Coordinates of C-alpha atoms in Angstrom, one line a residue:
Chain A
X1 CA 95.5 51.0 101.8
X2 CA 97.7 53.8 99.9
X3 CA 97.8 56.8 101.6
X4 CA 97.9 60.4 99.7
X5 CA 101.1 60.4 97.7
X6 CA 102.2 64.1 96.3
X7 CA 105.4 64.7 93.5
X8 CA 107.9 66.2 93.3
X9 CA 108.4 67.0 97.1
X10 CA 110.9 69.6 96.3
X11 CA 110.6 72.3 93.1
X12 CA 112.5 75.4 92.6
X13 CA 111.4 78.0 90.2
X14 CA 112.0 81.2 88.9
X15 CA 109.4 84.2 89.5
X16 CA 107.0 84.6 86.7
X17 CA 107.6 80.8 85.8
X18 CA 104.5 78.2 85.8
X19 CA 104.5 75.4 88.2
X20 CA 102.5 71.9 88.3
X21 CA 102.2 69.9 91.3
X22 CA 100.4 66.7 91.7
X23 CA 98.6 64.5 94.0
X24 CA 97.4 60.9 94.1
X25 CA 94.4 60.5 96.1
X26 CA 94.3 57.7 99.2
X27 CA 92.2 54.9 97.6
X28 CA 88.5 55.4 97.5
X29 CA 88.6 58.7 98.5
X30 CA 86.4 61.3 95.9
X31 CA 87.2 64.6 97.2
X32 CA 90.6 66.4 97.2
X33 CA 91.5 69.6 98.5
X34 CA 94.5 71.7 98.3
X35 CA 96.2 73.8 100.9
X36 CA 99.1 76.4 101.4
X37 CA 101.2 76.3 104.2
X38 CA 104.0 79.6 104.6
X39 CA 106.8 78.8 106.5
X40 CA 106.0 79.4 110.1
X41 CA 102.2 79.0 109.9
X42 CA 98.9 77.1 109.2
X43 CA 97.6 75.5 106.3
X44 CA 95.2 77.9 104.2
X45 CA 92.7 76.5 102.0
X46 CA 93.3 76.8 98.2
X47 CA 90.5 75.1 96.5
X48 CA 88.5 71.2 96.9
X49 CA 87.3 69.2 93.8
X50 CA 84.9 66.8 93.5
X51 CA 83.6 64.8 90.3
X52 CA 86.2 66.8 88.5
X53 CA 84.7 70.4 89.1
X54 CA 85.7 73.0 91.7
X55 CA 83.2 73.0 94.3
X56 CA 84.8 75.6 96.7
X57 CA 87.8 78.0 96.6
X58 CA 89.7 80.5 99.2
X59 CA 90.8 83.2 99.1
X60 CA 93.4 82.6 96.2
X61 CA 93.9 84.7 92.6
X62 CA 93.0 83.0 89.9
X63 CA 96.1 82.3 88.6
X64 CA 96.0 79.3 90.9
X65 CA 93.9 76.8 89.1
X66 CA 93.5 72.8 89.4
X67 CA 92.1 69.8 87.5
X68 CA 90.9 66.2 89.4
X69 CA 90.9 63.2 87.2
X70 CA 88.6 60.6 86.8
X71 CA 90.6 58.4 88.9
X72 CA 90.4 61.0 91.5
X73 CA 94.2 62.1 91.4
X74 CA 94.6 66.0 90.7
X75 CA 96.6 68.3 89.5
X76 CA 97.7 71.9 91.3
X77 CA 98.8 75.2 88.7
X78 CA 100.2 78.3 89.5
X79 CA 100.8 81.0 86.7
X80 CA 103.3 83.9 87.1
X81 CA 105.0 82.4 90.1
X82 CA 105.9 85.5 92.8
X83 CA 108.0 84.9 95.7
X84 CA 105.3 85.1 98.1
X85 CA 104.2 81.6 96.5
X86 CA 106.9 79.8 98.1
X87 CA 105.4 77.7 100.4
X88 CA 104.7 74.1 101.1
X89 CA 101.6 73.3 99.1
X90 CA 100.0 70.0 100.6
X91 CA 97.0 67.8 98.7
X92 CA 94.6 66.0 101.2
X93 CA 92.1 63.5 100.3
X94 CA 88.6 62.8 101.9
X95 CA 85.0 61.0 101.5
X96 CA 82.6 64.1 100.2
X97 CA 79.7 61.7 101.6
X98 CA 80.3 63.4 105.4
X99 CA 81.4 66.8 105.6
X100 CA 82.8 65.8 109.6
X101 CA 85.2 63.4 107.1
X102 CA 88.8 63.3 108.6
X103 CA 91.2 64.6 105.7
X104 CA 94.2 62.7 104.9
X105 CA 97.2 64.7 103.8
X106 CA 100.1 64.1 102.0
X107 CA 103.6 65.2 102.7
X108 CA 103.8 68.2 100.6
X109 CA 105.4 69.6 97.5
X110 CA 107.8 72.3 98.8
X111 CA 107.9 75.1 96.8
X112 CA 110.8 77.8 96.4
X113 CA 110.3 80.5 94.0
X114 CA 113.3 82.6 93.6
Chain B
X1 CA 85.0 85.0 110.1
X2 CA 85.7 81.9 111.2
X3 CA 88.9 81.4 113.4
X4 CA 91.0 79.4 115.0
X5 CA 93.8 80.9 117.9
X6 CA 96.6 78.9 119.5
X7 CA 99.3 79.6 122.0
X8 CA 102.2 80.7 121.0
X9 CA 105.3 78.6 120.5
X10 CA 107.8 76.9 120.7
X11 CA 106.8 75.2 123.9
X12 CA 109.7 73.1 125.3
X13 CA 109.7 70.4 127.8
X14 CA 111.6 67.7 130.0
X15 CA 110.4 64.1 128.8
X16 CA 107.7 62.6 131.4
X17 CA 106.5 66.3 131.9
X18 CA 102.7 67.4 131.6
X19 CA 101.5 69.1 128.3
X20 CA 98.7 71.5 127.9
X21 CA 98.6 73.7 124.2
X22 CA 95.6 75.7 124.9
X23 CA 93.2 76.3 121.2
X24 CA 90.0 78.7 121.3
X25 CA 87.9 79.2 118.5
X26 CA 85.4 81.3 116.6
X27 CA 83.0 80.0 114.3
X28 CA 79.2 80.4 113.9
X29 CA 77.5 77.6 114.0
X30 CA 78.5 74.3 116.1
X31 CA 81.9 73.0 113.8
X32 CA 83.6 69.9 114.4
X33 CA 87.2 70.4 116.0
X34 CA 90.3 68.7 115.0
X35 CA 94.0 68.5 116.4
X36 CA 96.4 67.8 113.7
X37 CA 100.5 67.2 114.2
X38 CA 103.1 67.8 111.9
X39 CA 106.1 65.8 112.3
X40 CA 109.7 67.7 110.7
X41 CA 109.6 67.1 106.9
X42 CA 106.5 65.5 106.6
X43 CA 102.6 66.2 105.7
X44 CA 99.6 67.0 108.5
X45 CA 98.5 63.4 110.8
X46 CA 95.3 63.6 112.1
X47 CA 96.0 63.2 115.9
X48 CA 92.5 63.3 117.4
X49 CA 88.7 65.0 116.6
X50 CA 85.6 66.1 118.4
X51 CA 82.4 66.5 116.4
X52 CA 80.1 68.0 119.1
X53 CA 80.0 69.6 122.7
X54 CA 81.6 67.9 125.4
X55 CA 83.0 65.1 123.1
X56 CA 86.4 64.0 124.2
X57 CA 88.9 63.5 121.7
X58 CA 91.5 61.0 122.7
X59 CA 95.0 59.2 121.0
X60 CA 98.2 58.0 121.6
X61 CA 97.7 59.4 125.1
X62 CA 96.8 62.8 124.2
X63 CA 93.0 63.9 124.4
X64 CA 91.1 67.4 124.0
X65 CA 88.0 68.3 125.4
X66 CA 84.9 70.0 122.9
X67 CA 84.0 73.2 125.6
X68 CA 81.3 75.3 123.6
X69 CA 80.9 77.2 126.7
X70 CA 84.5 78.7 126.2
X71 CA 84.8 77.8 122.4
X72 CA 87.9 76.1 123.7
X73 CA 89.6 72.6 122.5
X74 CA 92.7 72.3 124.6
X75 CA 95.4 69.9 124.0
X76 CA 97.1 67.6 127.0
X77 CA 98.9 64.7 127.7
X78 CA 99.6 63.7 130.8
X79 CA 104.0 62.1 130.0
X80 CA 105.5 63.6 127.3
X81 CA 108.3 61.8 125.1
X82 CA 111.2 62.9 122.8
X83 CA 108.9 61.5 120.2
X84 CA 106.5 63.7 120.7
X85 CA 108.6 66.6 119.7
X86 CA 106.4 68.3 116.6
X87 CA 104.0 70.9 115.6
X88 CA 100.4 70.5 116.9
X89 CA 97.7 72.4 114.7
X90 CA 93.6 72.8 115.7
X91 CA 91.7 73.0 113.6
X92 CA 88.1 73.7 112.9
X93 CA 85.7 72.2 109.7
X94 CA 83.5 74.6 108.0
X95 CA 80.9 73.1 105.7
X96 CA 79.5 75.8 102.8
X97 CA 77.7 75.3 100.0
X98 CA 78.7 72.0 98.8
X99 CA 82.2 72.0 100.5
X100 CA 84.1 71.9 103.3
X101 CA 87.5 73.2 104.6
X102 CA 89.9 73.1 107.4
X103 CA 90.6 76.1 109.5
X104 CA 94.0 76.0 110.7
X105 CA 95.5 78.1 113.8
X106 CA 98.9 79.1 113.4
X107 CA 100.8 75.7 115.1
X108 CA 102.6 75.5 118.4
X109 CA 105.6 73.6 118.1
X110 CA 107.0 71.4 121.1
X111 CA 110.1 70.5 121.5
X112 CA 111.0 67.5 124.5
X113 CA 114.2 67.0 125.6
X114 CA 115.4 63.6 127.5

């Protein structure tokens, strides 16, 4: 069984840059979400797609946007990169057929925006 | 809104030694309750979950108690080892229109010492 595999793990950018950040999805899992985590504190809830469409979104600007594939892998974006984005951004996987579905994460992307 | 609040870290300890990291929560509703650790450098493990009142989460030796008449999901373990040295997150799962998403408290980190 392959877990949730996320690249690059480490990405440095420049403040008003665009970033992409990917995630493969643990096999046979439909439903991916994406999270923030700040140094120094819990995991916030970015967005989760399913069949390829947003289905729910946090409390995030709209410059952070994502796609899901048909293969269920997915894709994070974030335009106009401000420092405050720096965080580690980490992709978890789940079954959308029970909502009390564990979710299995992947090591993260760290992000530093400078 | 919905909440989750955890003691404050770091919590350090002698290996063999008793561990409790108290969580309490806020949430409408009757959410299932996860605890999730966070080994250095790596992604969110599920450790253990509770999906209703009074259920007992229990692995690896650590177990947590569903209390919906304090809104409490307490973390303990009765021997501690240098292994166990990580941050521990709860974590509630709120379901909403089609979606659901993990509610993170800020961590506590422990750190054992032989």
């Amino acid at each position: 069984e392959t877990g949730v595999t996320q690249s690059p793990t480490h990405l440095i950018k420049t403040r008003g840059q665009q970033v992409t950040l990917r995630c493969s999805s643990q096999s046979g899992h439909n439903t991916v979400s994406w999270y923030q985590q700040a140094l120094g504190q819990g995991p916030q809830f970015i967005f989760q797609y399913y069949r390829e469409e947003e289905n729910g979104r946090g409390n995030f600007p709209p410059r952070f946007s994502g796609l899901q594939f048909p293969n269920y892998s997915s894709e994070l974006n974030v335009n106009a990169l401000e420092l405050d984005d720096s965080a580690l951004y980490l992709c978890a996987s789940s079954l959308r057929s029970s909502y009390n579905s564990p979710l299995h994460f992947g090591n993260g992307t760290r992000l530093t925006v400078t | 809104g919905d909440s989750v609040t955890q003691m404050e870290g770091p919590v350090t300890l002698s290996e063999e030694a008793f561990l409790t990291i108290n969580c309490t929560y806020t949430a409408t509703g009757y959410p299932s309750l996860f605890w999730y650790v966070q080994y250095p450098g790596e992604g969110l493990q599920l450790l253990l979950k509770a999906t209703k009142a009074d259920d007992k989460g229990s692995n690896k030796g650590f177990e947590a108690t569903y209390r919906k008449e304090t809104t409490s999901f307490h973390l303990e373990k009765g021997s501690v080892q240098v292994s166990d040295s990580a941050v521990y997150f709860c974590a509630l799962i709120k379901g909403s229109g089609g979606y659901n998403k993990l509610i993170f408290g800020a961590g506590t980190r422990l750190a054992v010492h032989p």
